[in-house]
Coordinates of C-alpha atoms and ligand atoms in Angstrom, one line a residue:
M1230 CA -34.6 -14.7 -29.9
R1231 CA -33.2 -13.4 -26.6
R1232 CA -34.7 -10.3 -25.3
V1233 CA -31.9 -7.9 -24.2
S1234 CA -31.7 -4.5 -22.7
V1235 CA -28.6 -2.3 -22.3
F1236 CA -28.5 0.3 -19.5
G1237 CA -25.7 2.8 -20.2
A1238 CA -25.7 1.9 -23.9
T1239 CA -23.9 5.0 -25.1
G1240 CA -20.9 4.5 -22.7
S1241 CA -17.7 2.6 -23.2
I1242 CA -19.1 -0.8 -21.9
G1243 CA -22.5 -0.1 -23.6
Q1244 CA -20.9 0.5 -27.0
N1245 CA -18.8 -2.7 -26.7
T1246 CA -22.0 -4.6 -25.8
L1247 CA -23.8 -3.3 -28.8
D1248 CA -20.8 -4.2 -31.0
L1249 CA -21.3 -7.8 -30.0
I1250 CA -25.1 -7.7 -30.4
A1251 CA -24.8 -6.1 -33.8
R1252 CA -22.7 -8.9 -35.0
A1253 CA -25.6 -11.4 -34.7
P1254 CA -28.8 -9.2 -34.8
Q1255 CA -31.0 -12.1 -35.7
E1256 CA -30.3 -13.6 -32.3
Y1257 CA -31.5 -10.6 -30.2
D1258 CA -34.7 -8.8 -29.7
V1259 CA -33.6 -5.5 -28.3
V1260 CA -36.0 -4.2 -25.7
A1261 CA -34.5 -1.0 -24.2
L1262 CA -31.4 1.0 -24.7
T1263 CA -30.6 3.9 -22.3
G1264 CA -28.1 6.8 -22.3
G1265 CA -27.4 10.2 -21.1
R1266 CA -26.7 13.4 -23.2
N1267 CA -25.5 11.7 -26.3
I1268 CA -28.9 11.6 -28.0
A1269 CA -27.5 11.2 -31.5
Q1270 CA -25.7 8.0 -30.5
L1271 CA -28.6 6.6 -28.5
A1272 CA -31.1 7.2 -31.3
A1273 CA -28.8 5.8 -34.0
D1274 CA -28.2 2.6 -32.0
A1275 CA -31.9 2.2 -31.1
V1276 CA -32.9 2.5 -34.8
A1277 CA -30.1 0.3 -36.1
L1278 CA -30.9 -2.5 -33.5
R1279 CA -34.7 -2.0 -33.8
A1280 CA -35.1 -1.4 -30.1
D1281 CA -38.6 -1.1 -28.7
L1282 CA -37.6 1.8 -26.4
A1283 CA -34.8 4.4 -26.0
V1284 CA -34.5 6.3 -22.7
T1285 CA -32.3 9.3 -21.9
A1286 CA -31.6 9.9 -18.2
H1287 CA -32.3 13.6 -18.7
E1288 CA -35.9 14.7 -18.8
E1289 CA -35.1 18.0 -20.6
L1290 CA -33.8 16.0 -23.5
L1291 CA -37.1 14.1 -24.2
D1292 CA -38.0 16.4 -27.2
D1293 CA -34.5 16.0 -28.7
L1294 CA -34.8 12.2 -28.4
R1295 CA -38.3 12.2 -29.9
A1296 CA -37.1 14.3 -32.8
A1297 CA -34.1 12.0 -33.4
L1298 CA -36.4 8.9 -33.4
A1299 CA -39.2 10.4 -35.4
G1300 CA -40.7 7.9 -37.9
S1301 CA -38.5 5.1 -36.7
G1302 CA -41.1 3.3 -34.5
V1303 CA -38.8 3.4 -31.5
E1304 CA -40.5 4.7 -28.4
A1305 CA -38.8 7.6 -26.6
A1306 CA -38.8 8.3 -22.9
A1307 CA -36.7 10.3 -20.4
G1308 CA -35.9 10.7 -16.7
Q1309 CA -35.4 8.5 -13.7
A1310 CA -38.9 7.0 -13.7
A1311 CA -38.6 6.1 -17.3
L1312 CA -35.3 4.3 -16.6
I1313 CA -37.0 2.3 -13.9
E1314 CA -39.9 1.6 -16.2
A1315 CA -37.5 0.4 -18.9
A1316 CA -35.9 -2.0 -16.3
T1317 CA -39.3 -3.5 -15.5
R1318 CA -39.9 -4.5 -19.1
P1319 CA -39.4 -8.2 -19.5
A1320 CA -35.9 -9.1 -20.8
D1321 CA -33.8 -12.3 -20.6
W1322 CA -30.5 -10.5 -20.4
V1323 CA -29.8 -7.0 -19.1
M1324 CA -26.5 -5.2 -19.3
S1325 CA -26.0 -2.9 -16.3
A1326 CA -23.5 -0.3 -17.6
I1327 CA -24.6 3.0 -16.2
V1328 CA -21.7 4.6 -14.3
G1329 CA -22.1 5.3 -10.6
A1330 CA -24.7 4.7 -8.0
A1331 CA -27.4 5.6 -10.5
G1332 CA -27.0 2.1 -11.9
L1333 CA -28.3 0.4 -8.7
A1334 CA -32.1 0.9 -9.0
P1335 CA -32.4 -0.2 -12.6
G1336 CA -30.3 -3.3 -11.8
I1337 CA -32.5 -4.2 -8.9
K1338 CA -35.7 -3.8 -11.0
A1339 CA -34.2 -6.1 -13.7
L1340 CA -33.4 -8.8 -11.1
E1341 CA -37.0 -8.5 -9.8
Q1342 CA -38.1 -9.5 -13.3
G1343 CA -35.9 -12.6 -13.0
A1344 CA -33.5 -11.4 -15.8
T1345 CA -29.9 -12.4 -16.1
L1346 CA -28.0 -9.2 -15.1
A1347 CA -24.6 -8.7 -16.7
L1348 CA -23.1 -6.4 -14.1
A1349 CA -20.5 -3.9 -15.2
N1350 CA -21.8 -1.4 -12.6
K1351 CA -19.6 -2.3 -9.7
E1352 CA -21.1 0.5 -7.7
S1353 CA -24.2 -1.6 -7.3
L1354 CA -22.3 -4.2 -5.3
V1355 CA -20.3 -1.7 -3.4
T1356 CA -23.3 0.3 -2.3
A1357 CA -25.8 -2.5 -1.8
G1358 CA -24.1 -5.8 -2.3
P1359 CA -26.4 -7.8 0.1
L1360 CA -29.5 -6.3 -1.4
L1361 CA -28.4 -7.1 -4.9
M1362 CA -27.5 -10.7 -4.1
Q1363 CA -30.6 -11.3 -2.0
T1364 CA -32.9 -9.8 -4.7
A1365 CA -31.3 -12.2 -7.3
R1366 CA -31.9 -15.2 -5.0
A1367 CA -35.5 -14.2 -4.2
H1368 CA -36.4 -13.9 -7.9
G1369 CA -34.4 -16.8 -9.3
A1370 CA -32.3 -14.2 -11.3
T1371 CA -28.6 -14.6 -12.2
I1372 CA -25.9 -12.0 -11.8
L1373 CA -22.9 -12.4 -14.1
P1374 CA -19.8 -10.2 -13.4
V1375 CA -18.6 -8.0 -16.3
D1376 CA -15.7 -6.2 -14.6
S1377 CA -12.7 -7.9 -16.2
E1378 CA -11.1 -9.1 -12.9
H1379 CA -14.4 -10.5 -11.7
S1380 CA -15.2 -12.2 -15.0
A1381 CA -11.7 -13.7 -14.8
I1382 CA -12.3 -14.9 -11.2
F1383 CA -15.7 -16.3 -12.2
Q1384 CA -14.2 -18.2 -15.1
A1385 CA -11.4 -19.6 -12.9
L1386 CA -14.1 -20.9 -10.6
V1387 CA -16.0 -22.9 -13.2
G1388 CA -16.3 -26.5 -11.8
E1389 CA -14.7 -25.5 -8.5
E1390 CA -16.2 -25.3 -5.0
M1391 CA -15.8 -22.0 -3.1
A1392 CA -14.7 -24.1 0.0
A1393 CA -11.5 -24.9 -2.0
V1394 CA -10.7 -21.2 -2.5
E1395 CA -7.9 -19.9 -0.4
R1396 CA -7.4 -16.5 -1.9
I1397 CA -8.3 -14.3 -4.8
I1398 CA -5.8 -11.9 -6.4
I1399 CA -7.0 -9.1 -8.6
T1400 CA -4.5 -7.3 -10.7
A1401 CA -4.2 -3.5 -11.2
S1402 CA -2.3 -1.8 -14.0
G1403 CA -1.3 1.0 -11.6
G1404 CA -3.1 3.5 -13.8
A1405 CA -1.8 6.6 -15.4
F1406 CA 0.6 7.6 -12.6
R1407 CA 2.2 4.3 -11.7
D1408 CA 5.7 5.5 -12.7
W1409 CA 5.3 9.0 -11.4
P1410 CA 7.3 10.2 -8.4
M1411 CA 5.0 10.8 -5.4
E1412 CA 5.8 14.5 -5.3
R1413 CA 4.3 15.0 -8.7
L1414 CA 0.9 13.4 -7.9
A1415 CA -0.5 16.4 -6.0
G1416 CA -0.2 18.5 -9.2
A1417 CA -1.6 15.8 -11.6
T1418 CA -4.0 17.4 -14.1
L1419 CA -7.4 16.1 -15.3
A1420 CA -5.9 15.4 -18.8
E1421 CA -3.1 13.4 -17.3
A1422 CA -5.4 11.4 -15.0
S1423 CA -7.7 10.7 -17.9
A1424 CA -5.1 8.8 -20.0
H1425 CA -5.0 5.1 -19.2
P1426 CA -1.9 3.2 -20.3
N1427 CA -3.7 0.0 -21.3
W1428 CA -7.5 0.2 -21.3
D1429 CA -9.9 2.5 -23.2
M1430 CA -12.7 3.2 -20.8
G1431 CA -15.1 6.0 -19.6
Q1432 CA -13.4 9.0 -18.1
R1433 CA -14.6 8.4 -14.5
I1434 CA -13.3 4.8 -14.2
T1435 CA -10.0 5.9 -16.0
I1436 CA -9.4 8.5 -13.3
D1437 CA -10.4 6.0 -10.6
S1438 CA -7.7 3.7 -12.0
A1439 CA -5.0 6.3 -11.6
S1440 CA -6.1 6.8 -7.9
M1441 CA -6.8 3.1 -7.4
F1442 CA -10.3 4.0 -6.2
N1443 CA -11.3 1.7 -9.0
K1444 CA -9.3 -1.2 -7.4
A1445 CA -10.7 -0.3 -4.0
L1446 CA -14.2 -0.6 -5.4
E1447 CA -13.2 -3.9 -7.0
V1448 CA -11.9 -5.4 -3.8
I1449 CA -15.2 -4.7 -2.1
E1450 CA -17.0 -6.0 -5.2
T1451 CA -15.0 -9.2 -4.9
K1452 CA -16.0 -9.6 -1.3
E1453 CA -19.7 -9.0 -2.0
F1454 CA -20.0 -11.1 -5.1
F1455 CA -17.9 -14.1 -4.2
G1456 CA -18.6 -14.1 -0.5
V1457 CA -15.0 -14.3 0.6
K1458 CA -13.3 -12.7 3.6
P1459 CA -11.4 -9.4 3.2
E1460 CA -8.2 -11.1 4.2
Q1461 CA -8.6 -13.6 1.3
I1462 CA -8.4 -10.7 -1.3
E1463 CA -5.1 -9.4 -2.6
V1464 CA -4.3 -6.6 -5.1
L1465 CA -1.2 -7.1 -7.3
V1466 CA 0.2 -4.4 -9.6
H1467 CA 0.6 -5.8 -13.1
P1468 CA 1.5 -3.1 -15.6
E1469 CA 0.8 -5.2 -18.7
S1470 CA -2.9 -5.8 -17.8
L1471 CA -2.9 -9.2 -19.4
V1472 CA -3.4 -11.4 -16.3
H1473 CA -6.8 -10.1 -15.0
A1474 CA -7.1 -12.1 -11.8
L1475 CA -5.9 -15.3 -10.1
V1476 CA -7.7 -17.7 -7.8
G1477 CA -5.5 -19.6 -5.3
F1478 CA -6.9 -23.0 -4.1
R1479 CA -6.1 -24.9 -0.9
D1480 CA -3.8 -27.3 -2.8
G1481 CA -1.6 -24.3 -3.7
A1482 CA -2.6 -24.1 -7.3
L1483 CA -3.2 -20.6 -8.8
M1484 CA -5.5 -20.4 -11.8
A1485 CA -4.8 -17.2 -13.8
H1486 CA -7.0 -15.7 -16.4
V1487 CA -4.9 -14.2 -19.3
G1488 CA -6.2 -12.2 -22.1
P1489 CA -5.9 -8.9 -24.0
P1490 CA -7.3 -5.7 -22.4
D1491 CA -10.5 -5.8 -24.4
M1492 CA -13.8 -5.6 -22.4
R1493 CA -15.6 -7.5 -25.2
H1494 CA -14.1 -10.6 -23.7
A1495 CA -15.8 -10.2 -20.3
I1496 CA -19.0 -8.8 -21.9
G1497 CA -19.1 -11.7 -24.4
Y1498 CA -18.5 -14.3 -21.7
A1499 CA -21.5 -12.9 -19.8
L1500 CA -23.6 -12.6 -23.0
H1501 CA -23.1 -16.3 -24.0
W1502 CA -22.7 -17.9 -20.6
P1503 CA -22.7 -20.8 -19.9
E1504 CA -21.4 -21.3 -23.4
R1505 CA -18.1 -20.0 -24.6
R1506 CA -18.5 -18.6 -28.1
A1507 CA -16.0 -17.1 -30.6
L1508 CA -15.3 -13.5 -29.8
P1509 CA -13.6 -10.8 -31.9
V1510 CA -10.7 -10.1 -29.5
E1511 CA -7.0 -10.2 -30.2
R1512 CA -5.2 -13.6 -29.7
L1513 CA -2.2 -13.1 -27.5
D1514 CA 1.3 -14.1 -28.7
L1515 CA 3.0 -14.8 -25.4
A1516 CA 6.3 -15.6 -27.0
Q1517 CA 6.3 -12.1 -28.5
I1518 CA 5.2 -10.5 -25.3
G1519 CA 8.1 -12.3 -23.7
R1520 CA 7.6 -11.4 -20.0
L1521 CA 4.9 -10.3 -17.5
S1522 CA 5.7 -8.3 -14.4
F1523 CA 4.1 -8.0 -11.0
C1524 CA 4.7 -6.0 -7.8
A1525 CA 2.9 -5.2 -4.6
P1526 CA 1.0 -1.9 -4.5
D1527 CA 2.6 0.9 -2.5
P1528 CA 0.2 1.7 0.4
A1529 CA 1.5 5.3 0.7
R1530 CA 0.7 5.9 -3.0
Y1531 CA -2.8 4.4 -2.9
P1532 CA -4.7 5.4 0.2
A1533 CA -7.9 4.2 -1.5
L1534 CA -6.9 0.6 -0.9
R1535 CA -6.6 1.2 2.9
L1536 CA -10.1 2.8 2.8
A1537 CA -11.5 -0.2 1.1
Q1538 CA -10.3 -2.3 4.1
Q1539 CA -12.1 0.1 6.4
V1540 CA -15.3 -0.3 4.4
M1541 CA -15.2 -4.1 4.5
A1542 CA -14.4 -4.2 8.2
Q1543 CA -17.3 -1.8 9.0
G1544 CA -19.8 -3.2 6.6
G1545 CA -23.4 -1.9 6.6
M1546 CA -23.7 1.5 4.8
S1547 CA -19.9 2.0 4.6
G1548 CA -19.9 1.0 1.0
A1549 CA -22.6 3.5 0.1
I1550 CA -20.8 6.3 2.0
F1551 CA -17.5 5.4 0.4
N1552 CA -18.8 5.3 -3.1
A1553 CA -20.9 8.5 -2.9
A1554 CA -18.0 10.4 -1.3
K1555 CA -15.7 9.1 -4.0
E1556 CA -18.2 10.1 -6.8
R1557 CA -18.5 13.6 -5.4
A1558 CA -14.8 14.0 -4.9
L1559 CA -14.3 12.9 -8.5
D1560 CA -16.9 15.5 -9.7
H1561 CA -14.8 18.1 -7.9
F1562 CA -11.5 16.9 -9.3
I1563 CA -13.0 16.9 -12.8
A1564 CA -14.4 20.4 -12.3
G1565 CA -10.9 21.5 -11.2
R1566 CA -11.9 22.4 -7.7
I1567 CA -9.5 20.0 -5.9
G1568 CA -6.2 18.3 -6.6
F1569 CA -5.7 14.6 -7.4
L1570 CA -4.6 13.7 -3.9
D1571 CA -7.5 15.6 -2.3
M1572 CA -9.9 13.0 -3.5
A1573 CA -8.7 10.5 -1.0
R1574 CA -8.7 13.1 1.7
V1575 CA -12.3 14.0 1.1
V1576 CA -13.4 10.4 1.0
E1577 CA -11.5 9.6 4.2
A1578 CA -13.0 12.6 6.0
V1579 CA -16.5 11.7 5.0
L1580 CA -16.1 8.0 5.8
T1581 CA -14.7 8.7 9.2
Q1582 CA -17.3 11.2 10.1
M1583 CA -20.3 9.3 8.9
S1584 CA -19.1 6.0 10.3
S1585 CA -19.4 7.4 13.8
D1586 CA -23.2 7.4 13.5
L1587 CA -23.9 3.8 14.2
S1588 CA -27.6 4.0 13.5
L1589 CA -26.9 5.3 10.1
L1590 CA -24.0 2.8 9.5
N1591 CA -26.1 -0.2 10.5
A1592 CA -29.4 0.8 8.9
A1593 CA -31.1 -1.9 6.8
I1594 CA -29.6 -2.0 3.2
S1595 CA -32.7 -1.0 1.2
L1596 CA -32.9 1.1 -1.9
D1597 CA -34.4 4.0 0.1
N1598 CA -31.8 3.8 2.9
V1599 CA -28.9 3.5 0.4
G1600 CA -30.3 6.5 -1.6
E1601 CA -30.5 8.6 1.6
T1602 CA -27.0 7.7 2.7
D1603 CA -25.7 8.4 -0.7
H1604 CA -27.3 11.8 -0.7
L1605 CA -26.0 12.7 2.7
A1606 CA -22.4 11.5 1.9
R1607 CA -22.4 13.8 -1.1
I1608 CA -23.4 16.8 1.1
R1609 CA -20.6 15.8 3.6
A1610 CA -18.1 15.5 0.8
D1611 CA -19.0 19.1 -0.2
E1612 CA -18.4 20.2 3.4
A1613 CA -15.1 18.4 3.5
L1614 CA -14.1 20.1 0.3
R1615 CA -14.8 23.5 1.8
G1616 CA -12.7 22.5 4.8
L1617 CA -9.8 21.6 2.5
M1618 CA -10.1 24.9 0.6
Q1619 CA -10.1 26.9 3.8
Q1620 CA -7.0 25.0 5.0
S1621 CA -5.2 25.7 1.8
Q1622 CA -6.0 29.4 2.0
T1623 CA -4.5 29.8 5.6
Ligands
LIG2233 P1 -19.1 5.7 -19.5 O1 -19.0 7.0 -18.8 O2 -18.4 5.5 -20.7 O3 -20.7 5.4 -19.8 C1 -21.6 5.6 -18.8 C2 -23.0 5.3 -19.3 O4 -24.0 5.6 -18.2 C3 -23.4 6.3 -20.5 O5 -24.4 5.6 -21.3 C4 -24.1 7.4 -19.7 O6 -25.0 8.1 -20.6 C5 -24.8 6.7 -18.6 N1 -25.1 7.5 -17.4 C6 -24.2 8.3 -16.8 N2 -24.7 8.9 -15.7 C7 -26.0 8.4 -15.7 C8 -27.1 8.7 -14.7 N3 -26.9 9.5 -13.7 N4 -28.3 8.0 -15.0 C9 -28.4 7.2 -16.0 N5 -27.4 7.0 -16.9 C10 -26.2 7.6 -16.7 O7 -18.8 4.5 -18.4 P2 -18.1 3.1 -18.7 O8 -16.7 3.2 -18.7 O9 -18.8 2.4 -19.8 O10 -18.5 2.4 -17.3 C11 -19.8 1.9 -17.0 C12 -19.8 1.0 -15.8 O11 -19.0 -0.1 -16.1 C13 -19.1 1.7 -14.6 O12 -19.8 1.2 -13.4 C14 -17.7 1.2 -14.6 O13 -17.1 1.2 -13.4 C15 -17.9 -0.2 -15.2 N6 -16.7 -0.8 -15.8 C16 -16.3 -0.2 -17.0 C17 -15.2 -0.7 -17.6 C18 -14.7 -0.1 -18.9 O14 -13.9 -0.7 -19.6 N7 -15.2 1.0 -19.4 C19 -14.6 -1.8 -17.1 C20 -15.1 -2.4 -16.0 C21 -16.2 -1.9 -15.3
LIG2234 MG1 -11.9 -3.9 -13.5

């Protein structure tokens, strides 16, 4: 039996992961499941899958979780320290599917145990890519990409040498607003930004898809994980979301990964790697689909892509600053305090301001330093937000 833990088990990726595990329960010994406020879901899954431990990120929900698990034999725990403790419990395979920078520390702890880390939490690579990769190497641990584009790249690279790779192309659906006229974007509502045309995902990544902040994170993720240069990475708008990525080799060949927009493919690939097992995903009928379309992203529409270039050029703590400012700007958009286009304005202001502090920018990438930088960037984002609000009042 393989010992598995799922961080962020109650989310979109987490639930898809449990769906695959629940199809062959005899193969898995579930160690820990973690979640947030959805205690009923967390407890139900922990009991059904006979987990050793269930953890909610929120300390104040410990009694609720205990009550929901009463008599089941599943241990209950809550809070940040409990999440870290869960990550130190020996497991063979760990799904990292917490959303945001909060996913970094548990992922690092799992790697320190030598676990195979299935990485959906792209924020880990954006905020602390070198630390994550180095921790894996030091402990003989493996990181497997779960983001659909990165799983696609990883699969296109099987049997290939990185030296033969000329370029990597990741596709973007264009998100909810790809067909909107630019003038309408400033007034886009939360509900409109939360409706993805092709993928069913958590709310935060769905909004990040509409703004292309998700693709910006993924470009950085590509650089950190595959070790390619920024100029080797391209973004291609592909509204059908069937080609997930392409790898271009030095002989001119392009290897494309084509599949339905169902995260159980990428999750299942990481779960069974290096084997390829049957998965319950739709089989595409390309004759019926008929055609696929592609176009270049419009830089004016998607400032996030330009900011990703700045982050990669600067390196160091830029990724942590960028991600934290983006998370905070997104909080404010979700709370209705700023408009859709203001998110990029806030992020750019914070990135520009904090990047001028070279000792901060070039500090060693440790968990502590990344945490401090993340905290500061959120404060700066709040200040930038207040600046924006004053501007709009005058
Ligand atoms: P989600 O919002 O549906 O779920 C997030 C999970 O994290 C939940 O279990 C929630 O309880 C938990 N969580 C939230 N904040 C937390 C905190 N501060 N501490 C601990 N736990 C916390 O998100 P999702 O869409 O499943 O995305 C998860 C990760 O996977 C993200 O990094 C996202 O970018 C990435 N990803 C998601 C998809 C997708 O299809 N949903 C695709 C590619 C990558
Ligand atoms: Mg993706």
